[in-house]
mmCIF file of C-alpha atoms in Angstrom:
data_model
loop_
_atom_site.group_PDB
_atom_site.id
_atom_site.type_symbol
_atom_site.label_atom_id
_atom_site.label_comp_id
_atom_site.label_asym_id
_atom_site.label_seq_id
_atom_site.Cartn_x
_atom_site.Cartn_y
_atom_site.Cartn_z
ATOM 1 C CA MET D 1 33.097 9.595 38.141
ATOM 2 C CA THR D 2 31.814 7.237 35.427
ATOM 3 C CA GLU D 3 33.854 7.306 32.247
ATOM 4 C CA LYS D 4 31.751 8.259 29.247
ATOM 5 C CA LYS D 5 31.642 5.613 26.535
ATOM 6 C CA SER D 6 32.870 6.378 23.045
ATOM 7 C CA PRO D 7 30.354 5.937 20.210
ATOM 8 C CA ILE D 8 30.625 2.708 18.250
ATOM 9 C CA ILE D 9 29.141 4.415 15.162
ATOM 10 C CA SER D 10 29.490 8.069 14.330
ATOM 11 C CA PHE D 11 28.244 10.173 11.388
ATOM 12 C CA LYS D 12 29.920 13.582 11.135
ATOM 13 C CA ASN D 13 28.525 16.290 8.812
ATOM 14 C CA PHE D 14 27.406 13.545 6.475
ATOM 15 C CA SER D 15 25.561 14.088 3.192
ATOM 16 C CA PHE D 16 24.630 11.720 0.381
ATOM 17 C CA GLN D 17 22.891 12.009 -2.979
ATOM 18 C CA TYR D 18 21.986 9.313 -5.485
ATOM 19 C CA ARG D 19 23.187 10.151 -8.988
ATOM 20 C CA ALA D 20 19.721 9.877 -10.499
ATOM 21 C CA GLN D 21 18.224 12.324 -7.991
ATOM 22 C CA LYS D 22 18.314 16.091 -8.091
ATOM 23 C CA LYS D 23 18.180 16.572 -4.324
ATOM 24 C CA PRO D 24 20.360 15.053 -1.566
ATOM 25 C CA THR D 25 18.897 11.983 0.149
ATOM 26 C CA LEU D 26 20.773 12.791 3.382
ATOM 27 C CA LYS D 27 21.789 16.286 4.470
ATOM 28 C CA GLU D 28 24.373 17.110 7.141
ATOM 29 C CA ILE D 29 23.684 14.080 9.340
ATOM 30 C CA ASN D 30 25.393 14.136 12.730
ATOM 31 C CA LEU D 31 24.714 11.001 14.729
ATOM 32 C CA ASP D 32 26.398 8.978 17.479
ATOM 33 C CA ILE D 33 25.339 5.446 18.433
ATOM 34 C CA TYR D 34 26.804 3.993 21.616
ATOM 35 C CA PRO D 35 27.495 0.419 22.733
ATOM 36 C CA GLY D 36 24.365 -1.224 24.150
ATOM 37 C CA GLU D 37 22.035 1.391 22.674
ATOM 38 C CA ARG D 38 18.771 0.728 20.818
ATOM 39 C CA VAL D 39 18.252 3.370 18.151
ATOM 40 C CA LEU D 40 15.070 3.608 16.088
ATOM 41 C CA ILE D 41 15.226 5.468 12.788
ATOM 42 C CA ALA D 42 11.706 6.394 11.707
ATOM 43 C CA GLY D 43 10.042 8.633 9.170
ATOM 44 C CA PRO D 44 7.965 8.657 5.981
ATOM 45 C CA SER D 45 8.939 6.652 2.903
ATOM 46 C CA GLY D 46 11.854 8.240 1.056
ATOM 47 C CA CYS D 47 13.157 10.215 4.034
ATOM 48 C CA GLY D 48 16.566 8.471 3.931
ATOM 49 C CA LYS D 49 16.328 6.038 6.837
ATOM 50 C CA SER D 50 17.236 2.888 4.856
ATOM 51 C CA THR D 51 19.948 4.824 3.026
ATOM 52 C CA ILE D 52 21.748 5.214 6.359
ATOM 53 C CA THR D 53 21.953 1.442 6.756
ATOM 54 C CA SER D 54 23.075 0.934 3.140
ATOM 55 C CA LEU D 55 25.903 3.400 3.755
ATOM 56 C CA LEU D 56 26.925 1.562 6.916
ATOM 57 C CA MET D 57 27.159 -1.621 4.829
ATOM 58 C CA LYS D 58 29.261 0.258 2.223
ATOM 59 C CA GLU D 59 26.676 -0.400 -0.472
ATOM 60 C CA ASN D 60 26.890 3.295 -1.326
ATOM 61 C CA ARG D 61 29.666 5.836 -0.918
ATOM 62 C CA PRO D 62 29.242 9.258 0.705
ATOM 63 C CA GLN D 63 29.822 12.574 -1.080
ATOM 64 C CA SER D 64 30.825 14.435 2.071
ATOM 65 C CA GLY D 65 31.404 13.825 5.750
ATOM 66 C CA VAL D 66 32.818 10.853 7.619
ATOM 67 C CA ILE D 67 31.406 7.655 9.108
ATOM 68 C CA THR D 68 33.423 5.854 11.781
ATOM 69 C CA LEU D 69 32.911 2.384 13.227
ATOM 70 C CA GLY D 70 34.633 1.628 16.506
ATOM 71 C CA GLY D 71 36.734 4.775 16.014
ATOM 72 C CA GLU D 72 37.990 3.682 12.575
ATOM 73 C CA VAL D 73 36.945 5.313 9.308
ATOM 74 C CA LEU D 74 34.345 3.079 7.662
ATOM 75 C CA SER D 75 35.908 3.354 4.206
ATOM 76 C CA ASP D 76 39.075 1.696 5.546
ATOM 77 C CA PHE D 77 37.234 -1.542 6.363
ATOM 78 C CA THR D 78 37.406 -4.510 4.007
ATOM 79 C CA THR D 79 34.129 -6.283 3.267
ATOM 80 C CA GLU D 80 35.226 -9.177 5.481
ATOM 81 C CA GLY D 81 36.220 -6.829 8.297
ATOM 82 C CA LEU D 82 32.896 -4.995 8.088
ATOM 83 C CA MET D 83 30.916 -8.255 8.201
ATOM 84 C CA LYS D 84 32.592 -9.104 11.512
ATOM 85 C CA LYS D 85 31.358 -5.833 13.014
ATOM 86 C CA ILE D 86 27.816 -5.514 11.635
ATOM 87 C CA THR D 87 24.974 -7.981 11.105
ATOM 88 C CA ARG D 88 21.964 -6.828 9.092
ATOM 89 C CA ILE D 89 18.584 -8.552 9.106
ATOM 90 C CA THR D 90 16.204 -7.321 6.405
ATOM 91 C CA HIS D 91 12.551 -8.119 5.645
ATOM 92 C CA ASP D 92 13.687 -10.623 3.013
ATOM 93 C CA SER D 93 16.862 -12.133 4.484
ATOM 94 C CA TYR D 94 18.114 -14.793 2.078
ATOM 95 C CA ILE D 95 17.685 -18.444 2.998
ATOM 96 C CA PHE D 96 19.922 -20.861 1.089
ATOM 97 C CA LYS D 97 19.080 -24.219 -0.464
ATOM 98 C CA GLY D 98 20.605 -26.864 1.807
ATOM 99 C CA THR D 99 20.143 -27.955 5.409
ATOM 100 C CA VAL D 100 19.251 -25.943 8.484
ATOM 101 C CA ARG D 101 22.777 -26.689 9.708
ATOM 102 C CA GLU D 102 24.345 -25.228 6.547
ATOM 103 C CA ASN D 103 22.207 -22.100 6.771
ATOM 104 C CA LEU D 104 23.169 -21.553 10.401
ATOM 105 C CA ALA D 105 26.853 -22.135 9.614
ATOM 106 C CA MET D 106 26.674 -19.070 7.354
ATOM 107 C CA GLY D 107 26.439 -17.067 10.556
ATOM 108 C CA CYS D 108 29.293 -18.873 12.300
ATOM 109 C CA GLU D 109 31.288 -21.645 10.647
ATOM 110 C CA THR D 110 32.578 -22.901 13.999
ATOM 111 C CA ALA D 111 29.187 -23.059 15.757
ATOM 112 C CA SER D 112 28.620 -26.380 17.538
ATOM 113 C CA GLU D 113 25.382 -28.355 17.358
ATOM 114 C CA PRO D 114 24.391 -27.296 20.913
ATOM 115 C CA GLU D 115 25.000 -23.641 19.961
ATOM 116 C CA MET D 116 22.878 -24.033 16.830
ATOM 117 C CA ARG D 117 20.067 -25.634 18.820
ATOM 118 C CA GLU D 118 20.290 -22.874 21.415
ATOM 119 C CA ALA D 119 19.952 -20.219 18.697
ATOM 120 C CA LEU D 120 16.951 -22.026 17.203
ATOM 121 C CA GLY D 121 15.438 -22.264 20.681
ATOM 122 C CA GLN D 122 15.886 -18.525 21.210
ATOM 123 C CA VAL D 123 13.752 -17.804 18.148
ATOM 124 C CA ASP D 124 11.151 -20.518 18.960
ATOM 125 C CA LEU D 125 12.050 -22.599 15.898
ATOM 126 C CA LEU D 126 13.741 -25.582 17.536
ATOM 127 C CA GLY D 127 10.599 -27.676 17.951
ATOM 128 C CA PHE D 128 9.604 -27.244 14.301
ATOM 129 C CA VAL D 129 13.104 -28.091 13.074
ATOM 130 C CA GLU D 130 13.418 -31.192 15.258
ATOM 131 C CA GLU D 131 10.038 -32.455 14.055
ATOM 132 C CA ASN D 132 11.277 -32.195 10.453
ATOM 133 C CA GLY D 133 14.690 -33.838 10.529
ATOM 134 C CA GLY D 134 16.638 -31.723 13.007
ATOM 135 C CA LEU D 135 19.671 -29.744 11.860
ATOM 136 C CA ASP D 136 19.736 -31.902 8.701
ATOM 137 C CA MET D 137 16.267 -30.723 7.688
ATOM 138 C CA GLU D 138 16.385 -29.826 3.990
ATOM 139 C CA ILE D 139 15.569 -26.236 3.057
ATOM 140 C CA LEU D 140 14.486 -25.386 -0.488
ATOM 141 C CA GLU D 141 15.881 -22.451 -2.477
ATOM 142 C CA LYS D 142 14.892 -19.143 -0.832
ATOM 143 C CA GLY D 143 13.258 -21.142 1.976
ATOM 144 C CA ALA D 144 10.307 -22.071 -0.243
ATOM 145 C CA ASN D 145 9.192 -24.787 2.201
ATOM 146 C CA LEU D 146 9.064 -22.335 5.121
ATOM 147 C CA SER D 147 6.492 -19.689 6.015
ATOM 148 C CA GLY D 148 7.510 -16.040 5.995
ATOM 149 C CA GLY D 149 7.773 -16.045 9.779
ATOM 150 C CA GLN D 150 9.843 -19.231 9.837
ATOM 151 C CA LYS D 151 12.270 -17.808 7.269
ATOM 152 C CA GLN D 152 12.764 -14.680 9.350
ATOM 153 C CA ARG D 153 13.276 -16.737 12.516
ATOM 154 C CA LEU D 154 15.878 -18.912 10.798
ATOM 155 C CA ALA D 155 17.638 -15.785 9.509
ATOM 156 C CA LEU D 156 17.546 -14.368 13.031
ATOM 157 C CA ALA D 157 19.011 -17.567 14.542
ATOM 158 C CA ARG D 158 21.820 -17.325 11.979
ATOM 159 C CA ALA D 159 22.356 -13.679 12.926
ATOM 160 C CA LEU D 160 22.540 -14.545 16.640
ATOM 161 C CA LEU D 161 25.302 -17.044 15.920
ATOM 162 C CA HIS D 162 27.222 -14.370 14.013
ATOM 163 C CA ASP D 163 27.633 -12.448 17.298
ATOM 164 C CA SER D 164 28.730 -9.025 16.000
ATOM 165 C CA PRO D 165 28.860 -5.821 18.089
ATOM 166 C CA VAL D 166 26.279 -4.053 15.875
ATOM 167 C CA TYR D 167 22.935 -5.382 14.633
ATOM 168 C CA ILE D 168 20.729 -3.665 12.064
ATOM 169 C CA PHE D 169 17.072 -4.675 11.783
ATOM 170 C CA ASP D 170 15.935 -3.092 8.508
ATOM 171 C CA GLU D 171 12.142 -3.559 8.391
ATOM 172 C CA ALA D 172 12.823 -7.087 9.690
ATOM 173 C CA THR D 173 9.265 -7.532 10.971
ATOM 174 C CA SER D 174 7.549 -6.632 7.694
ATOM 175 C CA ASN D 175 5.353 -9.333 6.167
ATOM 176 C CA VAL D 176 5.529 -11.791 9.083
ATOM 177 C CA ASP D 177 2.854 -13.126 11.395
ATOM 178 C CA VAL D 178 2.184 -11.437 14.732
ATOM 179 C CA GLU D 179 3.787 -14.265 16.720
ATOM 180 C CA SER D 180 7.031 -14.009 14.729
ATOM 181 C CA GLU D 181 6.955 -10.223 14.948
ATOM 182 C CA ASN D 182 6.670 -10.364 18.733
ATOM 183 C CA LYS D 183 9.479 -12.932 18.975
ATOM 184 C CA ILE D 184 11.791 -10.795 16.824
ATOM 185 C CA MET D 185 11.149 -7.781 19.046
ATOM 186 C CA GLU D 186 11.889 -9.881 22.160
ATOM 187 C CA ILE D 187 15.241 -10.845 20.631
ATOM 188 C CA VAL D 188 15.946 -7.179 19.880
ATOM 189 C CA GLN D 189 15.358 -6.343 23.544
ATOM 190 C CA ASP D 190 17.750 -9.096 24.657
ATOM 191 C CA LEU D 191 20.430 -8.184 22.110
ATOM 192 C CA ALA D 192 20.460 -4.563 23.211
ATOM 193 C CA ARG D 193 21.754 -5.560 26.637
ATOM 194 C CA GLU D 194 25.154 -6.199 25.061
ATOM 195 C CA LYS D 195 24.999 -4.996 21.448
ATOM 196 C CA SER D 196 24.240 -1.788 19.613
ATOM 197 C CA VAL D 197 20.952 -2.239 17.755
ATOM 198 C CA ILE D 198 19.695 -0.035 14.921
ATOM 199 C CA LEU D 199 16.027 -0.441 14.028
ATOM 200 C CA ILE D 200 14.297 0.682 10.859
ATOM 201 C CA SER D 201 10.606 0.076 11.375
ATOM 202 C CA HIS D 202 7.377 1.311 9.837
ATOM 203 C CA ARG D 203 5.391 0.161 12.904
ATOM 204 C CA LEU D 204 6.284 2.480 15.757
ATOM 205 C CA ALA D 205 4.302 0.647 18.457
ATOM 206 C CA ASN D 206 6.920 -2.125 18.366
ATOM 207 C CA VAL D 207 9.839 0.084 19.243
ATOM 208 C CA THR D 208 8.636 2.674 21.748
ATOM 209 C CA ALA D 209 11.214 1.339 24.255
ATOM 210 C CA ALA D 210 14.155 2.417 22.067
ATOM 211 C CA ASP D 211 16.831 4.387 23.932
ATOM 212 C CA LYS D 212 16.880 6.964 21.152
ATOM 213 C CA ILE D 213 14.425 7.682 18.343
ATOM 214 C CA LEU D 214 15.506 9.640 15.288
ATOM 215 C CA TYR D 215 12.609 10.947 13.224
ATOM 216 C CA MET D 216 13.700 11.884 9.715
ATOM 217 C CA GLU D 217 12.108 14.190 7.194
ATOM 218 C CA GLN D 218 13.490 15.158 3.780
ATOM 219 C CA GLY D 219 16.923 13.701 4.490
ATOM 220 C CA LYS D 220 17.444 15.388 7.857
ATOM 221 C CA ILE D 221 17.034 14.343 11.481
ATOM 222 C CA ALA D 222 14.011 16.473 12.354
ATOM 223 C CA GLU D 223 13.419 15.127 15.886
ATOM 224 C CA SER D 224 15.519 13.164 18.365
ATOM 225 C CA GLY D 225 14.714 11.755 21.792
ATOM 226 C CA THR D 226 12.888 8.982 23.604
ATOM 227 C CA HIS D 227 9.318 8.027 22.722
ATOM 228 C CA GLU D 228 8.013 9.930 25.742
ATOM 229 C CA GLN D 229 10.015 13.050 24.853
ATOM 230 C CA LEU D 230 8.875 13.065 21.230
ATOM 231 C CA MET D 231 5.245 12.463 22.175
ATOM 232 C CA ALA D 232 5.451 15.413 24.579
ATOM 233 C CA GLN D 233 6.796 17.621 21.774
ATOM 234 C CA ASN D 234 3.651 16.752 19.781
ATOM 235 C CA LYS D 235 5.253 17.199 16.365
ATOM 236 C CA ALA D 236 5.562 14.923 13.315
ATOM 237 C CA TYR D 237 6.617 11.770 15.217
ATOM 238 C CA ALA D 238 3.683 12.080 17.628
ATOM 239 C CA ALA D 239 1.296 12.662 14.715
ATOM 240 C CA LEU D 240 2.538 9.528 12.908
ATOM 241 C CA PHE D 241 2.389 7.404 16.073
ATOM 242 C CA ASN D 242 -1.151 8.538 16.884
ATOM 243 C CA LYS D 243 -2.284 7.926 13.304
ATOM 244 C CA GLN D 244 -0.910 4.372 13.394
ATOM 245 C CA GLN D 245 -2.626 3.707 16.735
ATOM 246 C CA GLU D 246 -5.950 4.927 15.358
ATOM 247 C CA LEU D 247 -5.615 2.659 12.309
ATOM 248 C CA GLU D 248 -4.756 -0.375 14.448
ATOM 249 C CA HIS D 249 -7.704 0.244 16.779
ATOM 250 C CA PHE D 250 -9.987 0.671 13.747
ATOM 251 C CA ARG D 251 -8.851 -2.705 12.351
ATOM 252 C CA GLU D 252 -9.389 -4.380 15.735
ATOM 253 C CA ASP D 253 -12.910 -2.946 15.992
ATOM 254 C CA ALA D 254 -13.696 -4.064 12.450
ATOM 255 C CA VAL D 255 -12.823 -7.718 13.178
#
């Protein structure tokens, strides 16, 4: 008999409300995320999906309920301890003024040059970097001398070197070119073989292969299942997916 894995992240009867708001942003959330699981959190703007990731990073504090990480209460973690467990990649991950090497070292101070080159190769950025000075290539403040896609790829290479058990991609493919978007999603697929990956994405077509999709409405998990299961239910998730597909096909036909 196969032993059932314990969740790496668990929300129990969790609720949260911003002080400036009259209504709770999250209501009675119960959620388990397991090692090696890809979880997509989807839903309309303001439904609370990004709030979940901000709470995992301890940027906000809950009013009720408990979050655990690896069986330990999240509030007991120091900032340093939390950073060892979770890596978050956002749509505007910060790139520092300095060299490529220095930016990558932010992910892992002990990373060797071969490891840095391997990470850059994984995100298809190695050729560009080597053509422009190698690991000593100078990067301007906020990556001003890089394209949006190149900045995200460099941030992703840094994240790969960090090597934490949990990765959060919070709208990480927003505002990048199609090639970079596809590469990021390939990395997500590879990471999920060993890591727990949480995806916040407005574009559902990218993440239909998620092991679990949580569709949120008004601060609650309204639907939960695989893409195929939620499409078969033909509720809000299916309606949003079909609407996005229609819009994408319309744009393609208009070109």
